[in-house]
PDB file of C-alpha atoms and ligand atoms in Angstrom:
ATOM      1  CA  UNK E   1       0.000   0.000   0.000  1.00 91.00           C
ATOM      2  CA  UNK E   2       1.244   3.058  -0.722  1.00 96.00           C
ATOM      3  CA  UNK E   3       1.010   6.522   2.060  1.00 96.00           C
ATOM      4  CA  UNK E   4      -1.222   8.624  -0.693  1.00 95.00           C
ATOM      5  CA  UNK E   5      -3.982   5.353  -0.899  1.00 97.00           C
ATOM      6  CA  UNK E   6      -4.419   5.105   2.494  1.00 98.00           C
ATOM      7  CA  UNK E   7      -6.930   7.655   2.768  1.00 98.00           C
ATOM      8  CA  UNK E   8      -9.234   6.135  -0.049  1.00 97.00           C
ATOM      9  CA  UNK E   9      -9.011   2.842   1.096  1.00 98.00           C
ATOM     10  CA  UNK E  10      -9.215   3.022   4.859  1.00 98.00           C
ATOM     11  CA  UNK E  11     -12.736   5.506   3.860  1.00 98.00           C
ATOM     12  CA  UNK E  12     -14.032   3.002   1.223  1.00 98.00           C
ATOM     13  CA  UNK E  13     -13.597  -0.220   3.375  1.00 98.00           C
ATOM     14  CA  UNK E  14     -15.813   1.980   6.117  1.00 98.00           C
ATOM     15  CA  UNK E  15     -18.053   3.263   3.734  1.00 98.00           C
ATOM     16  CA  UNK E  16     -18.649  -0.390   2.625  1.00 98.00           C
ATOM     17  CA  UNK E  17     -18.951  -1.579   6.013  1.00 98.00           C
ATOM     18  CA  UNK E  18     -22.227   0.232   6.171  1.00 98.00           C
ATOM     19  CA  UNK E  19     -23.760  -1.816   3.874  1.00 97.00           C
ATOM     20  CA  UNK E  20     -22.314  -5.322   4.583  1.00 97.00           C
ATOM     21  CA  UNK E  21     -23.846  -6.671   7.804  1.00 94.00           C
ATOM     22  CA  UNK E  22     -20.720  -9.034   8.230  1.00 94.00           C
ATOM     23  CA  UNK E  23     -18.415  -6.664   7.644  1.00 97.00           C
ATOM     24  CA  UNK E  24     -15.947  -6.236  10.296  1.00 96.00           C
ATOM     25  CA  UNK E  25     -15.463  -2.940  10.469  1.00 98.00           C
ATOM     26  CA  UNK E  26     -19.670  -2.767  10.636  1.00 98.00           C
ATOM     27  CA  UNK E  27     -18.641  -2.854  14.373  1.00 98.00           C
ATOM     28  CA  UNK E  28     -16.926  -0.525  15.740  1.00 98.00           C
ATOM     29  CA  UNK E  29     -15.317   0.340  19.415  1.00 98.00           C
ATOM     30  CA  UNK E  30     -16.878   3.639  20.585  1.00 98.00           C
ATOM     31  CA  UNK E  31     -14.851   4.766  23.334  1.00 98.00           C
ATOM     32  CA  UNK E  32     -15.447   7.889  25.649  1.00 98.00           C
ATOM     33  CA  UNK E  33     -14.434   9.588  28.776  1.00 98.00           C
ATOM     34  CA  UNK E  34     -16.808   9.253  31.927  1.00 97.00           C
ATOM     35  CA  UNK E  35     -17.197  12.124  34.470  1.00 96.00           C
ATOM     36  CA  UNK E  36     -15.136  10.683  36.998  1.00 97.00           C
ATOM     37  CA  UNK E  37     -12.481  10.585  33.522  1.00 97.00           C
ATOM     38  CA  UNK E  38     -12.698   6.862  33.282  1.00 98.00           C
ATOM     39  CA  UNK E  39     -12.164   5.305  29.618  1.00 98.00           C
ATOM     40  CA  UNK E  40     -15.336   3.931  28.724  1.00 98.00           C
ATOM     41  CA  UNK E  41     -15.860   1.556  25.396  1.00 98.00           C
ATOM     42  CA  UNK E  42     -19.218  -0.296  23.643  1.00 98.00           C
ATOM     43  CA  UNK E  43     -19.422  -2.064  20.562  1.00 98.00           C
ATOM     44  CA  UNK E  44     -21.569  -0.322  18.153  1.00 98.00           C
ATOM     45  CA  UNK E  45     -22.337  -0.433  14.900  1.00 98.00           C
ATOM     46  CA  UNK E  46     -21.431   2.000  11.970  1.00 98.00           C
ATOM     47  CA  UNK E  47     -24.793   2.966  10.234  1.00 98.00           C
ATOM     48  CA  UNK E  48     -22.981   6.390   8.004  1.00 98.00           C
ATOM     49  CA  UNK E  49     -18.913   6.629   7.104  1.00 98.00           C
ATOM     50  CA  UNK E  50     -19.062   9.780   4.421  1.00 98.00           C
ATOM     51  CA  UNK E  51     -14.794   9.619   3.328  1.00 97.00           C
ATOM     52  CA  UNK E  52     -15.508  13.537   1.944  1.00 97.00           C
ATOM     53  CA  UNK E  53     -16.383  14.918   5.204  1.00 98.00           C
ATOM     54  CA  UNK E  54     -14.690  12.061   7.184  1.00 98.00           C
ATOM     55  CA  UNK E  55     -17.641  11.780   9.027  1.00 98.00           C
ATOM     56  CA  UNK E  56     -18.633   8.421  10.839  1.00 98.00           C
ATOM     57  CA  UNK E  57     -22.509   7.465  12.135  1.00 98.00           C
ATOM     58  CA  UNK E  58     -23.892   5.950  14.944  1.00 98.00           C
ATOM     59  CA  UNK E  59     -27.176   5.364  16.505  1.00 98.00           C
ATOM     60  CA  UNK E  60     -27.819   5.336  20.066  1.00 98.00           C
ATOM     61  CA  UNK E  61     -30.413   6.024  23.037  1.00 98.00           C
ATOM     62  CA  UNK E  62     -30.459   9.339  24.150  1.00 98.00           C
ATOM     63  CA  UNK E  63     -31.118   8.049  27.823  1.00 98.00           C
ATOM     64  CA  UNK E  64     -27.862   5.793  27.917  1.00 98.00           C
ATOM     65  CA  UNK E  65     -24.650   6.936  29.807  1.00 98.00           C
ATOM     66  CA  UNK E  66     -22.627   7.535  26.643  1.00 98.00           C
ATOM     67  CA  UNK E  67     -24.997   9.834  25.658  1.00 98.00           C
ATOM     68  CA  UNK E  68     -24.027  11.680  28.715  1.00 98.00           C
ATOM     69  CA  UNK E  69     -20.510  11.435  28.341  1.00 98.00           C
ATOM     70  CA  UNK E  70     -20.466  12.122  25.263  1.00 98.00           C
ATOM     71  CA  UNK E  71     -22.255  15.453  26.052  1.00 98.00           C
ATOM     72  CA  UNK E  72     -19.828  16.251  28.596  1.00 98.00           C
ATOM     73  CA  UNK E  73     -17.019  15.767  26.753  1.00 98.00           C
ATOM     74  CA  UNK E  74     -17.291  15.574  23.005  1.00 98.00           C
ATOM     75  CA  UNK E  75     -13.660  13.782  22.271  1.00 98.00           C
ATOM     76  CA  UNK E  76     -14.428  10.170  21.262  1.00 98.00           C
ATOM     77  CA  UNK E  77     -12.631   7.594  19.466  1.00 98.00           C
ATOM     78  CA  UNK E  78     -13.708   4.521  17.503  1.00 99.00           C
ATOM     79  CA  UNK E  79     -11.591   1.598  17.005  1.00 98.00           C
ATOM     80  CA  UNK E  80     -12.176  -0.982  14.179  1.00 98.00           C
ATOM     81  CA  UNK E  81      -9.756  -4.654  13.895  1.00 98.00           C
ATOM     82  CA  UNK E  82     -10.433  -6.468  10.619  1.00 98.00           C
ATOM     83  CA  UNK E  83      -8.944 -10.265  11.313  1.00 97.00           C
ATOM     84  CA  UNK E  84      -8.935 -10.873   7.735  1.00 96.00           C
ATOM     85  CA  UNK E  85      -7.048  -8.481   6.569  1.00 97.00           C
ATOM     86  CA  UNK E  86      -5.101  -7.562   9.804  1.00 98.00           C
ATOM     87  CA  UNK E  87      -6.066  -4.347   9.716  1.00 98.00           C
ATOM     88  CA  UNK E  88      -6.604  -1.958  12.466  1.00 98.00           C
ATOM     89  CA  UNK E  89      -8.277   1.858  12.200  1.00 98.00           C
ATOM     90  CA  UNK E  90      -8.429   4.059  15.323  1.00 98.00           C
ATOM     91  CA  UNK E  91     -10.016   7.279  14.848  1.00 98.00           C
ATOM     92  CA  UNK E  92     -10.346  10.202  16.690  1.00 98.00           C
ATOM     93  CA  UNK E  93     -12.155  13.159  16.801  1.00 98.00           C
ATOM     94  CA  UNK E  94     -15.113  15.515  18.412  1.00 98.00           C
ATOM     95  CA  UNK E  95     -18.992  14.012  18.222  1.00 98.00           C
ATOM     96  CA  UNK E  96     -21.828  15.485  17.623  1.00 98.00           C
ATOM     97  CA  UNK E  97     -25.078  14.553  19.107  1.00 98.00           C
ATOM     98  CA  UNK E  98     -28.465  15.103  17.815  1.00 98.00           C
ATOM     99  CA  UNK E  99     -31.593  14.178  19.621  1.00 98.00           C
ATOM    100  CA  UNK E 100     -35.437  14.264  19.361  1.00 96.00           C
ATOM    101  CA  UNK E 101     -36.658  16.878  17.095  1.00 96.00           C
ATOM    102  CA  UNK E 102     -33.454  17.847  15.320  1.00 98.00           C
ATOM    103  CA  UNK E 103     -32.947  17.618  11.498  1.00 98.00           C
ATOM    104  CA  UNK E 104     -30.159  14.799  11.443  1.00 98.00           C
ATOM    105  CA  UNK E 105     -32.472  12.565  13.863  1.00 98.00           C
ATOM    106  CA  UNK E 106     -35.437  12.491  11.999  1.00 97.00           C
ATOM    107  CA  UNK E 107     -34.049  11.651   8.982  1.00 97.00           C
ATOM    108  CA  UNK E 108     -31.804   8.777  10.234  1.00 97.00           C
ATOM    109  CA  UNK E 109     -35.359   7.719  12.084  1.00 97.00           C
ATOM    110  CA  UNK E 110     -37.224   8.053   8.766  1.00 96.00           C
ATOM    111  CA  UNK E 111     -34.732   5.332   7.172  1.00 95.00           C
ATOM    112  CA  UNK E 112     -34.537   2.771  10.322  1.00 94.00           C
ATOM    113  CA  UNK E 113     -36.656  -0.375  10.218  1.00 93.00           C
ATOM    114  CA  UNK E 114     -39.122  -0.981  12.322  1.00 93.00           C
ATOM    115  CA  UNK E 115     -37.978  -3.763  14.245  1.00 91.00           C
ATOM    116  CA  UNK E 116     -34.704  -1.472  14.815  1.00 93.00           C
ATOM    117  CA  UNK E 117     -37.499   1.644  16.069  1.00 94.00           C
ATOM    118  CA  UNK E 118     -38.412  -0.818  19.056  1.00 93.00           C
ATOM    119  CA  UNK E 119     -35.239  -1.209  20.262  1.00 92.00           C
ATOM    120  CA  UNK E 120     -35.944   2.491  21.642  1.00 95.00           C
ATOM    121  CA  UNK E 121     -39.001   1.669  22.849  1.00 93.00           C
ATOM    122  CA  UNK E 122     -38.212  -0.211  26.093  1.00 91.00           C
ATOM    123  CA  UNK E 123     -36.873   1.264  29.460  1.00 93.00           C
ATOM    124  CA  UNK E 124     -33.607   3.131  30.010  1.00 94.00           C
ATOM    125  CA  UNK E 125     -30.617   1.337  29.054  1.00 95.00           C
ATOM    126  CA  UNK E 126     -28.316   0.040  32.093  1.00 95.00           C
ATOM    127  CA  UNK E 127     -31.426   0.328  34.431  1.00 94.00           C
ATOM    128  CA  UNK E 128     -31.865  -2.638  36.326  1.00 92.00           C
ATOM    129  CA  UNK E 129     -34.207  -5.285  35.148  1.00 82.00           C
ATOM    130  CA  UNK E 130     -34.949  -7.914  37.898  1.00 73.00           C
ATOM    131  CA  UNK E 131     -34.133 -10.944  36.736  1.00 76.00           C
ATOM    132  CA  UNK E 132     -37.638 -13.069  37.122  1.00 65.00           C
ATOM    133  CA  UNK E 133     -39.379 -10.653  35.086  1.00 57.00           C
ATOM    134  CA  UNK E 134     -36.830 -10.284  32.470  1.00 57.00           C
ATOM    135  CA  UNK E 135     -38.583 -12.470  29.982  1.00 60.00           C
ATOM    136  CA  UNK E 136     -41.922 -10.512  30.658  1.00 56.00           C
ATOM    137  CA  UNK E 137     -40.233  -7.473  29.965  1.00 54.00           C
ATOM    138  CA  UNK E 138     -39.388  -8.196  26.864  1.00 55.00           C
ATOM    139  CA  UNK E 139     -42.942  -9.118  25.722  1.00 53.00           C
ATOM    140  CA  UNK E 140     -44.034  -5.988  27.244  1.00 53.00           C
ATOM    141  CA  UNK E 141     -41.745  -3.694  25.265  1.00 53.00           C
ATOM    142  CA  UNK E 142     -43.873  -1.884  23.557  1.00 50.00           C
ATOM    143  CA  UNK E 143     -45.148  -2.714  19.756  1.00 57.00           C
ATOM    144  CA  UNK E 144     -45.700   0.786  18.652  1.00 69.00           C
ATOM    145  CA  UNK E 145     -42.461   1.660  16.342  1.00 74.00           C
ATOM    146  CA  UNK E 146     -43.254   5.599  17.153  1.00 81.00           C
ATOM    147  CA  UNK E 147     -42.878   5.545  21.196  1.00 87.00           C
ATOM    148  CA  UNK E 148     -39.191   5.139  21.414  1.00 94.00           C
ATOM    149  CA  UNK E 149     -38.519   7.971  18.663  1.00 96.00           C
ATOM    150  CA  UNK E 150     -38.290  10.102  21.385  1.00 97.00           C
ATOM    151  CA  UNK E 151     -34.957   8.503  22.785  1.00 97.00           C
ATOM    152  CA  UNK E 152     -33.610   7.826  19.254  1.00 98.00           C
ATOM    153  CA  UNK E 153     -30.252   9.999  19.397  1.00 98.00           C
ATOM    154  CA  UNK E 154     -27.450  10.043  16.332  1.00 98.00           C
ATOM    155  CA  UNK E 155     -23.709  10.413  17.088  1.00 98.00           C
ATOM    156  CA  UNK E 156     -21.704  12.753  14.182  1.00 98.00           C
ATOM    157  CA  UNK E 157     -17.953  11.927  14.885  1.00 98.00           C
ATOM    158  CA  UNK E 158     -15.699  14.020  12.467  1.00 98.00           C
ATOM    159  CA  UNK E 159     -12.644  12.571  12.120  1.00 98.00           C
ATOM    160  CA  UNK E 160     -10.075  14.444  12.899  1.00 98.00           C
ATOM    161  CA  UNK E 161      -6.668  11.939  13.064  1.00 98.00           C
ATOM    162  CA  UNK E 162      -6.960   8.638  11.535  1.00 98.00           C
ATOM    163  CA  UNK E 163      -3.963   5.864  12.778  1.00 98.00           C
ATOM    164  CA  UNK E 164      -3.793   2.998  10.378  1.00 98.00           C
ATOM    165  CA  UNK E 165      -1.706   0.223  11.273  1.00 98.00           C
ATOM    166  CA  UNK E 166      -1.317  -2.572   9.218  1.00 98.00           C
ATOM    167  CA  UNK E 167       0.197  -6.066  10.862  1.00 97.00           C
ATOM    168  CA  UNK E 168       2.138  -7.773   8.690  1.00 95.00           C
ATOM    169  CA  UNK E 169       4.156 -10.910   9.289  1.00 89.00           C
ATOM    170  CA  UNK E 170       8.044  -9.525   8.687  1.00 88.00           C
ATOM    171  CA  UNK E 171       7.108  -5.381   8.518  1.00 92.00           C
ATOM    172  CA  UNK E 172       4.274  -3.959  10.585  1.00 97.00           C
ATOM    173  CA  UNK E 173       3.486  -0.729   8.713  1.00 97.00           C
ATOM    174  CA  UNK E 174       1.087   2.221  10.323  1.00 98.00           C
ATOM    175  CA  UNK E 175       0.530   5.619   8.998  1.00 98.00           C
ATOM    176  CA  UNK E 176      -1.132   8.677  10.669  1.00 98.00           C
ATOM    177  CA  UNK E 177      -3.313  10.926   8.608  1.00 98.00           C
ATOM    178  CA  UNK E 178      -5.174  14.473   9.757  1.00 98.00           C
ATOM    179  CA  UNK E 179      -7.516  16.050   8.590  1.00 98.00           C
ATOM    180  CA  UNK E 180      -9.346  19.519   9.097  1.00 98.00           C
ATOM    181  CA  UNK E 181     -12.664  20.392  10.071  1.00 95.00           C
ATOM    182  CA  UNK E 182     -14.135  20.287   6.078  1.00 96.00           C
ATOM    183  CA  UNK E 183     -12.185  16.816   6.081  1.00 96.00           C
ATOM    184  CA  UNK E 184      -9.632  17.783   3.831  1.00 96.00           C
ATOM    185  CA  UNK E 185      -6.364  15.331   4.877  1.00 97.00           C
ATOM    186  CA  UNK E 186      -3.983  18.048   5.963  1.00 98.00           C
ATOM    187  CA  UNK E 187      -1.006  15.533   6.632  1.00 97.00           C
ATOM    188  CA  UNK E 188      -0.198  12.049   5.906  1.00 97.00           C
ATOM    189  CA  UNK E 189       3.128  10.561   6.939  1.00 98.00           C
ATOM    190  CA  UNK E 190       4.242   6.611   8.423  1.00 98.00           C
ATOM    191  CA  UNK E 191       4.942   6.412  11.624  1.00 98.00           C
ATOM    192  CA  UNK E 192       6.523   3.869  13.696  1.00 97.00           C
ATOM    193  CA  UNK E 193       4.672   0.807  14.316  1.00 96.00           C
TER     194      UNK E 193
HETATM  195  C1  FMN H 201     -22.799  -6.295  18.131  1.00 64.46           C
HETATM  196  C2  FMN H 201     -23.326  -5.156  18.978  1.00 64.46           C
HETATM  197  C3  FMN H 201     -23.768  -4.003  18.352  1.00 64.46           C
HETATM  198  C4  FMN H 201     -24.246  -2.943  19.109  1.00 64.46           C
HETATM  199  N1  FMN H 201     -24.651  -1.807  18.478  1.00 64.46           N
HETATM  200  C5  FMN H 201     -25.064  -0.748  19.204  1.00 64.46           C
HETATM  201  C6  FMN H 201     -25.417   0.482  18.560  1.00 64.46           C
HETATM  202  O1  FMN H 201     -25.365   0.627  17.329  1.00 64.46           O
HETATM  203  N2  FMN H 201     -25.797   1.507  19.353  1.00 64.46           N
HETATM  204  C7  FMN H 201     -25.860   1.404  20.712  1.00 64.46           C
HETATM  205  O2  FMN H 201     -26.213   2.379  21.357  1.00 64.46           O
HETATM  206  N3  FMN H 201     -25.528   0.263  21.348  1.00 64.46           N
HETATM  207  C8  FMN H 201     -25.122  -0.815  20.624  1.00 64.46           C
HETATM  208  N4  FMN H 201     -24.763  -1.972  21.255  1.00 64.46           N
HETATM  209  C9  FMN H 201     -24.813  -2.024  22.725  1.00 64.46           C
HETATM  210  C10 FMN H 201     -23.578  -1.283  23.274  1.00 64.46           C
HETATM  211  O3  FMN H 201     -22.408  -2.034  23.026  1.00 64.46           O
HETATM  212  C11 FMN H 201     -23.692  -0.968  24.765  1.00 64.46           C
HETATM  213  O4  FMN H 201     -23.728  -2.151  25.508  1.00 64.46           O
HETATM  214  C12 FMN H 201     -24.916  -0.129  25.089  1.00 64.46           C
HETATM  215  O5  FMN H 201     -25.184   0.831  24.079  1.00 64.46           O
HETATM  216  C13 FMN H 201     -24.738   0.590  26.420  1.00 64.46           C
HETATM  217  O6  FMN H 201     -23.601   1.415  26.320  1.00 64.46           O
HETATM  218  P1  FMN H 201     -23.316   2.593  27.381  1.00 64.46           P
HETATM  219  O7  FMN H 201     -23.767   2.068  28.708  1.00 64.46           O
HETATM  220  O8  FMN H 201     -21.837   2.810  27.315  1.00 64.46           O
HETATM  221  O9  FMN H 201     -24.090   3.793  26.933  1.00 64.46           O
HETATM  222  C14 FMN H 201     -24.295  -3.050  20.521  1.00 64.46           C
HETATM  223  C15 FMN H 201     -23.854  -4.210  21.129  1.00 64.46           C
HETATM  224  C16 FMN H 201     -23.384  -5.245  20.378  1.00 64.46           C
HETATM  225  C17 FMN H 201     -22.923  -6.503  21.073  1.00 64.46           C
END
């Protein structure tokens, strides 16, 4: 691989990702800072990767805690690993977060199935559940696609380093990439492995 392709192909195999459930880079590492400025990380998966803006897309519920972190402090990263290829991605940058009501939300609700809608529907995520009712909670999570639309939240992270690292058998290679707020790369270079 050469340094000036990384960009393109790192951004396609993303973009991609989006529309290949198996893909590995379909799940990503989302990783914040908590208030007490404990690393925090969930699996979740990439619904939007947009290689002109260098914009990545997630969907979450606006009542879980990294919702609040992320509010707090706006520096996430997300970390992909693709076994196959033996690739990793780590990027960093500032999210965005837009709720109920705003422009970005209701058009990433608008193209969500509705089996994916319910999934907001039930109580707040990490609240406790007691265990002998778990399987009657379920059942009673509500049909109606349009009651959890209020706690449908999407995460904007704009990319602002990329750090590729490729394993390879005899000559690790990894390259570091920036780009500005427009997501225009501003440098490319290797780095050390
Ligand atoms: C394969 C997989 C995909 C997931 N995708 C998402 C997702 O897209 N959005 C999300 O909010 N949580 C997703 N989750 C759940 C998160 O990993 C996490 O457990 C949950 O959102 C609570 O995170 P928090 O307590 O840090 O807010 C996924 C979990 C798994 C195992």
């Amino acid at each position: 691989m050469k340094l000036e392709d990384i960009n393109a192909s790192a951004w396609a195999k993303l973009e991609t990702a989006t529309r290949t459930p198996n893909a590995s880079f379909r799940f990503l590492n989302l990783c914040s800072v908590d208030g007490e400025g404990r690393p925090q990380a969930r699996t979740v998966v990439l619904r939007r990767a947009d290689r002109l803006t260098c914009v990545l897309e997630f969907h979450t519920d606006v009542r879980s805690p990294k919702w609040l972190e992320i509010s707090a402090n706006s520096q996430v990263t997300a970390l992909g690993y693709c076994g196959e290829t033996r690739l990793q991605l780590r990027l960093q940058g500032m999210a965005e977060l837009h709720g109920f009501g705003s422009p970005v939300a209701i058009t990433a609700w608008s193209k969500i199935p509705a089996h994916t809608r319910r999934t907001y529907a039930g109580g707040p995520p990490g609240n406790e559940q007691p265990a002998d009712t778990a399987d009657e909670q379920a059942s009673l999570i509500s049909t109606d696609e349009a009651e959890g639309k209020v706690h449908f939240g999407v995460i904007i992270l704009r990319v602002s380093v990329l750090d590729w690292y490729q394993l390879q058998r005899e000559n690790n290679r990894r390259a570091r990439l920036t780009y500005n707020d427009k997501g225009i790369t501003t440098s490319h270079r290797w780095i050390n492995p």
